Amino acid sequence: MKADAFRDQVVIVTGASSGIGKALALQLARQGAKVAIAARRLERLEEVAAECRALGGEALVVPTDVTDETQCKALVEKTVAAFGRLDLLIYSAGLAATALFDEFPDLKLFQYTVNVNFYGAVFCTYYAMPYLKQNKGRIVAISSLGGKVALPYNSPYCASKFALDGFYYSLRMELYQSGVSVTMIYPYWVATEFHAAQLNKDSVPRGAARGQDYYTAKTMTAERCAKITLQATYKRRREVLMGPGGLAAWLRVLAPRLLDRLVIKVFLEPAIRRAREAQAKEKS
Ligand SMILES: NC(=O)c1ccc[n+]([C@@H]2O[C@H](COP(=O)([O-])OP(=O)(O)OC[C@H]3O[C@@H](n4cnc5c(N)ncnc54)[C@H](OP(=O)(O)O)[C@@H]3O)[C@@H](O)[C@H]2O)c1
């Protein structure tokens, strides 16, 4: 991929106020792209826009709550009004709610997670499609390892990310004559604000201090994840599985029971232990 492969391309990046979305916006700006950046936190978006402009790109700030269909429609319309076209939609907005399914006091947080991670993508894609079809454009969805392999303690997250697969696999085939490509990205751990923002059963975020506990020096950076994503986007690859994603996806087909047992040992039991410890700490 050339250093300015996305020059003058008009791109919408959701989830651009932090993490992978922000890193994507900055790398696109460095290549000379015109980026419409969307998320809820206006101040953060203004900072990202200033960085984009300093890197040589054009930036349009569009505060957007992706759970609101009207705001997603406005995001697409404002982008096209400002830049005249749309070449690429990147859906990176996302969050996770973690608990055992029957620990959630009601289903509001479950629905909210699905609304952000899945319906937001559906809304943005629906309104972007006519413009993307005009330019043989590209759609990119930032899914997760949890979108290929089910992770216990994360049922709303996995449900929403598996739903993305069903939706975009279907769409990819519908779009086969249009020239519009669909690229799915399945990151493993990436050091962002994702784990700090992760909600417990009562919608309380984990917080920056505990969120950082997950990361080591070897954890993938948002910048690296964005770089891999843009290369795959440019090549119109179907999907990119990061970390143990490829192996896990094969195991799911070849040895599903073994995979379940592994995930319970490596993921579920420690998650429950950590949650119990945190609860005990809060009470003491
Ligand atoms: N970090 C990881 O380890 C990891 C691993 C696998 C997959 N992923 C996926 O990567 C994507 C990006 O996450 P990240 O790691 O970059 O986390 P992050 O730093 O927490 O970024 C999440 C972004 O989503 C936005 N967002 C959340 N709710 C929103 C809403 N209702 N409307 C609009 N925007 C909303 C946030 O912006 P505002 O709060 O300003 O709205 C923020 O910009 C997510 O889809 C996540 O599932 C992350």
mmCIF file of C-alpha atoms and ligand atoms in Angstrom:
data_model
loop_
_atom_site.group_PDB
_atom_site.id
_atom_site.type_symbol
_atom_site.label_atom_id
_atom_site.label_comp_id
_atom_site.label_asym_id
_atom_site.label_seq_id
_atom_site.Cartn_x
_atom_site.Cartn_y
_atom_site.Cartn_z
ATOM 1 C CA MET A 1 0.000 0.000 0.000
ATOM 2 C CA LYS A 2 1.354 3.435 -0.933
ATOM 3 C CA ALA A 3 1.881 5.945 1.885
ATOM 4 C CA ASP A 4 -0.967 8.074 0.555
ATOM 5 C CA ALA A 5 -3.279 5.324 -0.700
ATOM 6 C CA PHE A 6 -6.319 7.054 0.806
ATOM 7 C CA ARG A 7 -5.470 10.589 -0.372
ATOM 8 C CA ASP A 8 -8.652 12.625 -1.044
ATOM 9 C CA GLN A 9 -10.826 9.661 -0.074
ATOM 10 C CA VAL A 10 -13.846 10.649 2.005
ATOM 11 C CA VAL A 11 -14.115 8.479 5.086
ATOM 12 C CA ILE A 12 -16.538 8.211 8.007
ATOM 13 C CA VAL A 13 -14.974 6.811 11.187
ATOM 14 C CA THR A 14 -17.301 6.054 14.077
ATOM 15 C CA GLY A 15 -15.832 5.564 17.533
ATOM 16 C CA ALA A 16 -13.234 8.160 16.562
ATOM 17 C CA SER A 17 -12.953 9.859 19.955
ATOM 18 C CA SER A 18 -10.566 7.197 21.262
ATOM 19 C CA GLY A 19 -8.748 3.930 20.709
ATOM 20 C CA ILE A 20 -8.788 2.164 17.364
ATOM 21 C CA GLY A 21 -11.207 4.650 15.747
ATOM 22 C CA LYS A 22 -9.025 7.601 16.716
ATOM 23 C CA ALA A 23 -5.874 5.855 15.449
ATOM 24 C CA LEU A 24 -7.641 5.120 12.149
ATOM 25 C CA ALA A 25 -8.728 8.739 11.766
ATOM 26 C CA LEU A 26 -5.190 10.011 12.391
ATOM 27 C CA GLN A 27 -3.568 7.553 9.979
ATOM 28 C CA LEU A 28 -6.111 8.391 7.294
ATOM 29 C CA ALA A 29 -5.500 12.104 7.863
ATOM 30 C CA ARG A 30 -1.749 11.562 7.519
ATOM 31 C CA GLN A 31 -2.460 10.006 4.126
ATOM 32 C CA GLY A 32 -4.404 13.106 3.059
ATOM 33 C CA ALA A 33 -7.922 11.695 3.482
ATOM 34 C CA LYS A 34 -11.013 13.735 4.379
ATOM 35 C CA VAL A 35 -12.362 12.249 7.575
ATOM 36 C CA ALA A 36 -15.735 12.711 9.221
ATOM 37 C CA ILE A 37 -15.214 11.676 12.822
ATOM 38 C CA ALA A 38 -18.117 10.555 14.963
ATOM 39 C CA ALA A 39 -18.674 9.654 18.623
ATOM 40 C CA ARG A 40 -20.554 11.229 21.534
ATOM 41 C CA ARG A 41 -17.785 13.214 23.263
ATOM 42 C CA LEU A 42 -17.505 16.522 21.374
ATOM 43 C CA GLU A 43 -14.360 17.786 23.132
ATOM 44 C CA ARG A 44 -12.491 14.598 22.333
ATOM 45 C CA LEU A 45 -13.591 14.807 18.710
ATOM 46 C CA GLU A 46 -12.403 18.425 18.469
ATOM 47 C CA GLU A 47 -8.968 17.318 19.735
ATOM 48 C CA VAL A 48 -8.812 14.468 17.217
ATOM 49 C CA ALA A 49 -9.892 16.855 14.429
ATOM 50 C CA ALA A 50 -7.115 19.299 15.340
ATOM 51 C CA GLU A 51 -4.577 16.440 15.208
ATOM 52 C CA CYS A 52 -5.965 15.303 11.844
ATOM 53 C CA ARG A 53 -5.600 18.811 10.385
ATOM 54 C CA ALA A 54 -2.070 19.125 11.763
ATOM 55 C CA LEU A 55 -1.225 15.889 9.933
ATOM 56 C CA GLY A 56 -2.460 17.303 6.621
ATOM 57 C CA GLY A 57 -5.947 15.819 6.412
ATOM 58 C CA GLU A 58 -9.350 17.491 6.407
ATOM 59 C CA ALA A 59 -11.618 16.731 9.350
ATOM 60 C CA LEU A 60 -15.300 17.180 10.034
ATOM 61 C CA VAL A 61 -16.579 16.701 13.566
ATOM 62 C CA VAL A 62 -20.028 15.126 13.763
ATOM 63 C CA PRO A 63 -21.119 14.367 17.332
ATOM 64 C CA THR A 64 -23.181 11.202 16.986
ATOM 65 C CA ASP A 65 -24.831 8.723 19.288
ATOM 66 C CA VAL A 66 -24.905 5.642 17.068
ATOM 67 C CA THR A 67 -27.896 4.183 18.911
ATOM 68 C CA ASP A 68 -30.013 6.948 17.329
ATOM 69 C CA GLU A 69 -30.921 6.193 13.705
ATOM 70 C CA THR A 70 -31.626 9.874 12.961
ATOM 71 C CA GLN A 71 -28.144 10.863 14.098
ATOM 72 C CA CYS A 72 -26.551 8.137 11.959
ATOM 73 C CA LYS A 73 -28.475 9.408 8.930
ATOM 74 C CA ALA A 74 -27.344 12.964 9.709
ATOM 75 C CA LEU A 75 -23.731 11.758 10.008
ATOM 76 C CA VAL A 76 -23.809 10.438 6.447
ATOM 77 C CA GLU A 77 -25.684 13.458 5.083
ATOM 78 C CA LYS A 78 -23.363 15.984 6.761
ATOM 79 C CA THR A 79 -20.312 14.129 5.459
ATOM 80 C CA VAL A 80 -21.577 14.131 1.889
ATOM 81 C CA ALA A 81 -22.687 17.780 2.178
ATOM 82 C CA ALA A 82 -19.210 18.785 3.397
ATOM 83 C CA PHE A 83 -17.021 16.632 1.141
ATOM 84 C CA GLY A 84 -19.290 15.819 -1.828
ATOM 85 C CA ARG A 85 -18.953 12.032 -1.757
ATOM 86 C CA LEU A 86 -18.315 9.008 0.444
ATOM 87 C CA ASP A 87 -15.687 6.317 -0.216
ATOM 88 C CA LEU A 88 -15.290 4.451 3.049
ATOM 89 C CA LEU A 89 -17.375 3.756 6.147
ATOM 90 C CA ILE A 90 -15.472 2.436 9.165
ATOM 91 C CA TYR A 91 -17.619 1.275 12.067
ATOM 92 C CA SER A 92 -15.461 1.191 15.199
ATOM 93 C CA ALA A 93 -17.932 2.368 17.867
ATOM 94 C CA GLY A 94 -18.324 -0.294 20.511
ATOM 95 C CA LEU A 95 -18.475 -1.271 24.128
ATOM 96 C CA ALA A 96 -18.867 -4.331 26.309
ATOM 97 C CA ALA A 97 -21.066 -5.196 29.258
ATOM 98 C CA THR A 98 -19.691 -8.065 31.310
ATOM 99 C CA ALA A 99 -21.553 -10.354 33.708
ATOM 100 C CA LEU A 100 -23.160 -13.754 33.767
ATOM 101 C CA PHE A 101 -26.361 -13.475 31.745
ATOM 102 C CA ASP A 102 -28.680 -14.093 34.708
ATOM 103 C CA GLU A 103 -26.804 -11.573 36.869
ATOM 104 C CA PHE A 104 -28.022 -8.583 34.817
ATOM 105 C CA PRO A 105 -30.793 -6.967 36.890
ATOM 106 C CA ASP A 106 -32.822 -6.431 33.699
ATOM 107 C CA LEU A 107 -32.210 -6.497 29.952
ATOM 108 C CA LYS A 108 -31.668 -2.767 29.339
ATOM 109 C CA LEU A 109 -27.869 -3.001 29.286
ATOM 110 C CA PHE A 110 -28.008 -6.081 27.059
ATOM 111 C CA GLN A 111 -30.151 -4.195 24.553
ATOM 112 C CA TYR A 112 -27.995 -1.091 24.787
ATOM 113 C CA THR A 113 -24.849 -3.105 23.981
ATOM 114 C CA VAL A 114 -26.531 -4.602 20.936
ATOM 115 C CA ASN A 115 -27.745 -1.143 19.911
ATOM 116 C CA VAL A 116 -24.234 0.352 20.000
ATOM 117 C CA ASN A 117 -22.290 -2.579 18.560
ATOM 118 C CA PHE A 118 -24.814 -3.838 16.027
ATOM 119 C CA TYR A 119 -27.739 -1.514 15.257
ATOM 120 C CA GLY A 120 -25.442 1.508 14.992
ATOM 121 C CA ALA A 121 -23.587 -0.345 12.242
ATOM 122 C CA VAL A 122 -26.862 -1.215 10.536
ATOM 123 C CA PHE A 123 -28.043 2.418 10.663
ATOM 124 C CA CYS A 124 -24.785 3.907 9.372
ATOM 125 C CA THR A 125 -24.457 1.293 6.634
ATOM 126 C CA TYR A 126 -28.023 1.748 5.433
ATOM 127 C CA TYR A 127 -27.636 5.496 4.913
ATOM 128 C CA ALA A 128 -24.079 5.212 3.544
ATOM 129 C CA MET A 129 -24.841 2.513 0.945
ATOM 130 C CA PRO A 130 -26.213 4.679 -1.876
ATOM 131 C CA TYR A 131 -23.091 6.856 -1.756
ATOM 132 C CA LEU A 132 -20.674 3.944 -1.398
ATOM 133 C CA LYS A 133 -22.260 2.293 -4.436
ATOM 134 C CA GLN A 134 -21.571 5.406 -6.524
ATOM 135 C CA ASN A 135 -17.799 5.038 -5.959
ATOM 136 C CA LYS A 136 -17.170 1.301 -5.574
ATOM 137 C CA GLY A 137 -16.553 2.159 -1.934
ATOM 138 C CA ARG A 138 -15.567 0.159 1.090
ATOM 139 C CA ILE A 139 -17.197 -0.870 4.367
ATOM 140 C CA VAL A 140 -15.083 -1.860 7.369
ATOM 141 C CA ALA A 141 -16.446 -3.232 10.618
ATOM 142 C CA ILE A 142 -14.286 -3.537 13.714
ATOM 143 C CA SER A 143 -15.652 -6.700 15.264
ATOM 144 C CA SER A 144 -13.713 -8.753 17.835
ATOM 145 C CA LEU A 145 -12.364 -12.189 18.644
ATOM 146 C CA GLY A 146 -15.672 -12.362 20.530
ATOM 147 C CA GLY A 147 -17.404 -12.057 17.152
ATOM 148 C CA LYS A 148 -15.893 -15.355 15.956
ATOM 149 C CA VAL A 149 -15.656 -17.347 19.172
ATOM 150 C CA ALA A 150 -18.220 -17.024 21.945
ATOM 151 C CA LEU A 151 -16.829 -15.741 25.218
ATOM 152 C CA PRO A 152 -18.768 -16.457 28.406
ATOM 153 C CA TYR A 153 -19.395 -13.522 30.751
ATOM 154 C CA ASN A 154 -19.839 -11.467 27.569
ATOM 155 C CA SER A 155 -23.150 -12.647 26.134
ATOM 156 C CA PRO A 156 -24.410 -9.185 25.033
ATOM 157 C CA TYR A 157 -21.048 -8.384 23.438
ATOM 158 C CA CYS A 158 -20.763 -11.696 21.612
ATOM 159 C CA ALA A 159 -24.393 -11.579 20.506
ATOM 160 C CA SER A 160 -23.844 -8.131 19.003
ATOM 161 C CA LYS A 161 -20.555 -9.048 17.328
ATOM 162 C CA PHE A 162 -21.873 -12.366 15.933
ATOM 163 C CA ALA A 163 -24.813 -10.371 14.582
ATOM 164 C CA LEU A 164 -22.354 -8.158 12.715
ATOM 165 C CA ASP A 165 -21.057 -11.270 10.921
ATOM 166 C CA GLY A 166 -24.537 -12.337 9.850
ATOM 167 C CA PHE A 167 -25.383 -8.851 8.650
ATOM 168 C CA TYR A 168 -22.179 -8.085 6.791
ATOM 169 C CA TYR A 169 -21.728 -11.585 5.315
ATOM 170 C CA SER A 170 -25.180 -11.214 3.846
ATOM 171 C CA LEU A 171 -24.485 -7.710 2.610
ATOM 172 C CA ARG A 172 -21.154 -8.674 1.054
ATOM 173 C CA MET A 173 -22.973 -11.070 -1.256
ATOM 174 C CA GLU A 174 -25.724 -8.567 -2.037
ATOM 175 C CA LEU A 175 -23.018 -6.094 -3.010
ATOM 176 C CA TYR A 176 -21.020 -8.481 -5.192
ATOM 177 C CA GLN A 177 -21.842 -6.674 -8.441
ATOM 178 C CA SER A 178 -21.562 -3.173 -7.048
ATOM 179 C CA GLY A 179 -17.823 -3.136 -6.411
ATOM 180 C CA VAL A 180 -18.385 -2.220 -2.745
ATOM 181 C CA SER A 181 -16.223 -4.377 -0.463
ATOM 182 C CA VAL A 182 -16.857 -5.458 3.126
ATOM 183 C CA THR A 183 -13.845 -6.028 5.379
ATOM 184 C CA MET A 184 -14.316 -7.513 8.839
ATOM 185 C CA ILE A 185 -11.606 -6.982 11.460
ATOM 186 C CA TYR A 186 -11.450 -9.203 14.545
ATOM 187 C CA PRO A 187 -8.952 -7.704 17.002
ATOM 188 C CA TYR A 188 -7.700 -9.539 20.059
ATOM 189 C CA TRP A 189 -6.472 -7.370 22.990
ATOM 190 C CA VAL A 190 -5.727 -3.785 21.997
ATOM 191 C CA ALA A 191 -4.588 -1.161 24.529
ATOM 192 C CA THR A 192 -7.332 1.481 24.350
ATOM 193 C CA GLU A 193 -10.023 2.821 26.676
ATOM 194 C CA PHE A 194 -12.179 -0.205 25.898
ATOM 195 C CA HIS A 195 -11.534 -2.106 29.137
ATOM 196 C CA ALA A 196 -11.826 1.030 31.270
ATOM 197 C CA ALA A 197 -15.206 1.719 29.652
ATOM 198 C CA GLN A 198 -16.394 -1.886 30.076
ATOM 199 C CA LEU A 199 -19.595 -1.919 32.119
ATOM 200 C CA ASN A 200 -20.489 -4.305 34.907
ATOM 201 C CA LYS A 201 -23.987 -5.707 35.406
ATOM 202 C CA ASP A 202 -25.062 -2.419 37.039
ATOM 203 C CA SER A 203 -23.710 -0.272 34.156
ATOM 204 C CA VAL A 204 -20.711 0.905 36.207
ATOM 205 C CA PRO A 205 -17.568 1.320 34.083
ATOM 206 C CA ARG A 206 -14.521 -0.622 35.204
ATOM 207 C CA GLY A 207 -12.529 2.642 35.329
ATOM 208 C CA ALA A 208 -9.095 3.581 34.030
ATOM 209 C CA ALA A 209 -7.066 1.948 36.824
ATOM 210 C CA ARG A 210 -8.646 -1.518 36.538
ATOM 211 C CA GLY A 211 -9.002 -1.208 32.761
ATOM 212 C CA GLN A 212 -5.222 -0.845 32.400
ATOM 213 C CA ASP A 213 -4.678 -4.088 34.368
ATOM 214 C CA TYR A 214 -5.359 -5.993 31.176
ATOM 215 C CA TYR A 215 -2.460 -4.557 29.239
ATOM 216 C CA THR A 216 1.174 -5.583 29.112
ATOM 217 C CA ALA A 217 4.057 -4.312 27.005
ATOM 218 C CA LYS A 218 3.091 -6.970 24.444
ATOM 219 C CA THR A 219 -0.522 -5.832 24.064
ATOM 220 C CA MET A 220 -1.232 -4.567 20.557
ATOM 221 C CA THR A 221 -1.388 -0.783 20.263
ATOM 222 C CA ALA A 222 -4.315 1.004 18.650
ATOM 223 C CA GLU A 223 -1.872 2.359 16.060
ATOM 224 C CA ARG A 224 -0.765 -1.147 15.008
ATOM 225 C CA CYS A 225 -4.365 -2.345 14.873
ATOM 226 C CA ALA A 226 -5.291 0.665 12.710
ATOM 227 C CA LYS A 227 -2.354 0.046 10.373
ATOM 228 C CA ILE A 228 -3.327 -3.594 9.823
ATOM 229 C CA THR A 229 -6.940 -2.508 9.324
ATOM 230 C CA LEU A 230 -6.081 0.089 6.684
ATOM 231 C CA GLN A 231 -3.881 -2.337 4.749
ATOM 232 C CA ALA A 232 -6.704 -4.888 4.719
ATOM 233 C CA THR A 233 -9.178 -2.178 3.754
ATOM 234 C CA TYR A 234 -7.051 -1.037 0.863
ATOM 235 C CA LYS A 235 -6.686 -4.623 -0.415
ATOM 236 C CA ARG A 236 -10.427 -5.182 0.095
ATOM 237 C CA ARG A 237 -9.694 -8.278 2.185
ATOM 238 C CA ARG A 238 -12.700 -10.184 3.517
ATOM 239 C CA GLU A 239 -11.431 -10.443 7.077
ATOM 240 C CA VAL A 240 -8.480 -10.236 9.404
ATOM 241 C CA LEU A 241 -8.301 -12.351 12.567
ATOM 242 C CA MET A 242 -5.772 -11.158 15.130
ATOM 243 C CA GLY A 243 -4.027 -12.970 18.000
ATOM 244 C CA PRO A 244 -5.332 -16.499 18.517
ATOM 245 C CA GLY A 245 -8.455 -15.705 16.458
ATOM 246 C CA GLY A 246 -7.522 -17.917 13.505
ATOM 247 C CA LEU A 247 -6.734 -20.913 15.700
ATOM 248 C CA ALA A 248 -9.870 -20.396 17.789
ATOM 249 C CA ALA A 249 -12.055 -20.151 14.678
ATOM 250 C CA TRP A 250 -10.647 -23.481 13.419
ATOM 251 C CA LEU A 251 -11.097 -25.122 16.807
ATOM 252 C CA ARG A 252 -14.700 -23.966 16.822
ATOM 253 C CA VAL A 253 -15.275 -26.051 13.700
ATOM 254 C CA LEU A 254 -13.002 -29.017 14.420
ATOM 255 C CA ALA A 255 -13.158 -29.450 18.206
ATOM 256 C CA PRO A 256 -15.928 -27.279 19.663
ATOM 257 C CA ARG A 257 -16.070 -29.088 23.015
ATOM 258 C CA LEU A 258 -12.340 -28.730 23.532
ATOM 259 C CA LEU A 259 -12.637 -25.030 22.680
ATOM 260 C CA ASP A 260 -15.443 -24.598 25.233
ATOM 261 C CA ARG A 261 -13.326 -26.235 27.925
ATOM 262 C CA LEU A 262 -10.317 -24.067 27.070
ATOM 263 C CA VAL A 263 -12.374 -20.859 27.107
ATOM 264 C CA ILE A 264 -13.936 -21.781 30.462
ATOM 265 C CA LYS A 265 -10.479 -22.352 31.991
ATOM 266 C CA VAL A 266 -8.697 -19.417 30.409
ATOM 267 C CA PHE A 267 -11.516 -16.883 30.352
ATOM 268 C CA LEU A 268 -14.635 -17.644 32.375
ATOM 269 C CA GLU A 269 -13.112 -18.823 35.636
ATOM 270 C CA PRO A 270 -10.649 -15.912 35.914
ATOM 271 C CA ALA A 271 -13.434 -13.432 34.933
ATOM 272 C CA ILE A 272 -15.695 -14.702 37.708
ATOM 273 C CA ARG A 273 -12.804 -14.670 40.191
ATOM 274 C CA ARG A 274 -11.890 -11.066 39.287
ATOM 275 C CA ALA A 275 -15.515 -9.930 39.577
ATOM 276 C CA ARG A 276 -15.896 -11.572 43.006
ATOM 277 C CA GLU A 277 -12.639 -9.956 44.203
ATOM 278 C CA ALA A 278 -13.786 -6.538 42.971
ATOM 279 C CA GLN A 279 -17.149 -6.957 44.721
ATOM 280 C CA ALA A 280 -15.423 -7.954 47.963
ATOM 281 C CA LYS A 281 -13.108 -4.912 47.694
ATOM 282 C CA GLU A 282 -16.094 -2.581 47.148
ATOM 283 C CA LYS A 283 -17.840 -3.984 50.258
ATOM 284 C CA SER A 284 -14.765 -3.744 52.530
HETATM 285 N N1 LIG B 1 -9.593 -2.830 22.750
HETATM 286 C C1 LIG B 1 -9.754 -4.129 22.580
HETATM 287 O O1 LIG B 1 -9.087 -4.963 23.260
HETATM 288 C C2 LIG B 1 -10.710 -4.632 21.539
HETATM 289 C C3 LIG B 1 -10.657 -6.009 21.224
HETATM 290 C C4 LIG B 1 -11.542 -6.501 20.262
HETATM 291 C C5 LIG B 1 -12.427 -5.652 19.622
HETATM 292 N N2 LIG B 1 -12.453 -4.325 19.943
HETATM 293 C C6 LIG B 1 -13.439 -3.481 19.254
HETATM 294 O O2 LIG B 1 -12.819 -2.336 18.736
HETATM 295 C C7 LIG B 1 -13.795 -1.291 18.614
HETATM 296 C C8 LIG B 1 -13.170 0.002 19.132
HETATM 297 O O3 LIG B 1 -12.918 -0.130 20.513
HETATM 298 P P1 LIG B 1 -11.630 0.520 21.190
HETATM 299 O O4 LIG B 1 -10.786 -0.601 21.648
HETATM 300 O O5 LIG B 1 -11.065 1.558 20.323
HETATM 301 O O6 LIG B 1 -12.319 1.133 22.512
HETATM 302 P P2 LIG B 1 -12.501 2.638 23.022
HETATM 303 O O7 LIG B 1 -11.188 3.324 23.093
HETATM 304 O O8 LIG B 1 -13.308 2.526 24.261
HETATM 305 O O9 LIG B 1 -13.361 3.311 21.859
HETATM 306 C C9 LIG B 1 -14.733 3.066 21.721
HETATM 307 C C10 LIG B 1 -15.350 4.164 20.880
HETATM 308 O O10 LIG B 1 -16.760 3.892 20.740
HETATM 309 C C11 LIG B 1 -17.462 5.106 20.938
HETATM 310 N N3 LIG B 1 -18.832 4.861 21.391
HETATM 311 C C12 LIG B 1 -19.246 4.122 22.447
HETATM 312 N N4 LIG B 1 -20.590 4.213 22.578
HETATM 313 C C13 LIG B 1 -21.024 5.029 21.568
HETATM 314 C C14 LIG B 1 -22.294 5.530 21.176
HETATM 315 N N5 LIG B 1 -23.424 5.207 21.817
HETATM 316 N N6 LIG B 1 -22.361 6.354 20.103
HETATM 317 C C15 LIG B 1 -21.232 6.694 19.433
HETATM 318 N N7 LIG B 1 -19.996 6.254 19.751
HETATM 319 C C16 LIG B 1 -19.893 5.440 20.813
HETATM 320 C C17 LIG B 1 -16.635 5.846 22.002
HETATM 321 O O11 LIG B 1 -16.854 7.249 21.911
HETATM 322 P P3 LIG B 1 -17.758 8.149 22.912
HETATM 323 O O12 LIG B 1 -17.654 7.545 24.271
HETATM 324 O O13 LIG B 1 -17.137 9.495 22.794
HETATM 325 O O14 LIG B 1 -19.129 8.088 22.334
HETATM 326 C C18 LIG B 1 -15.224 5.542 21.527
HETATM 327 O O15 LIG B 1 -14.831 6.463 20.540
HETATM 328 C C19 LIG B 1 -15.011 -1.741 19.401
HETATM 329 O O16 LIG B 1 -16.036 -2.104 18.504
HETATM 330 C C20 LIG B 1 -14.529 -2.958 20.169
HETATM 331 O O17 LIG B 1 -15.556 -3.908 20.352
HETATM 332 C C21 LIG B 1 -11.617 -3.800 20.895
#
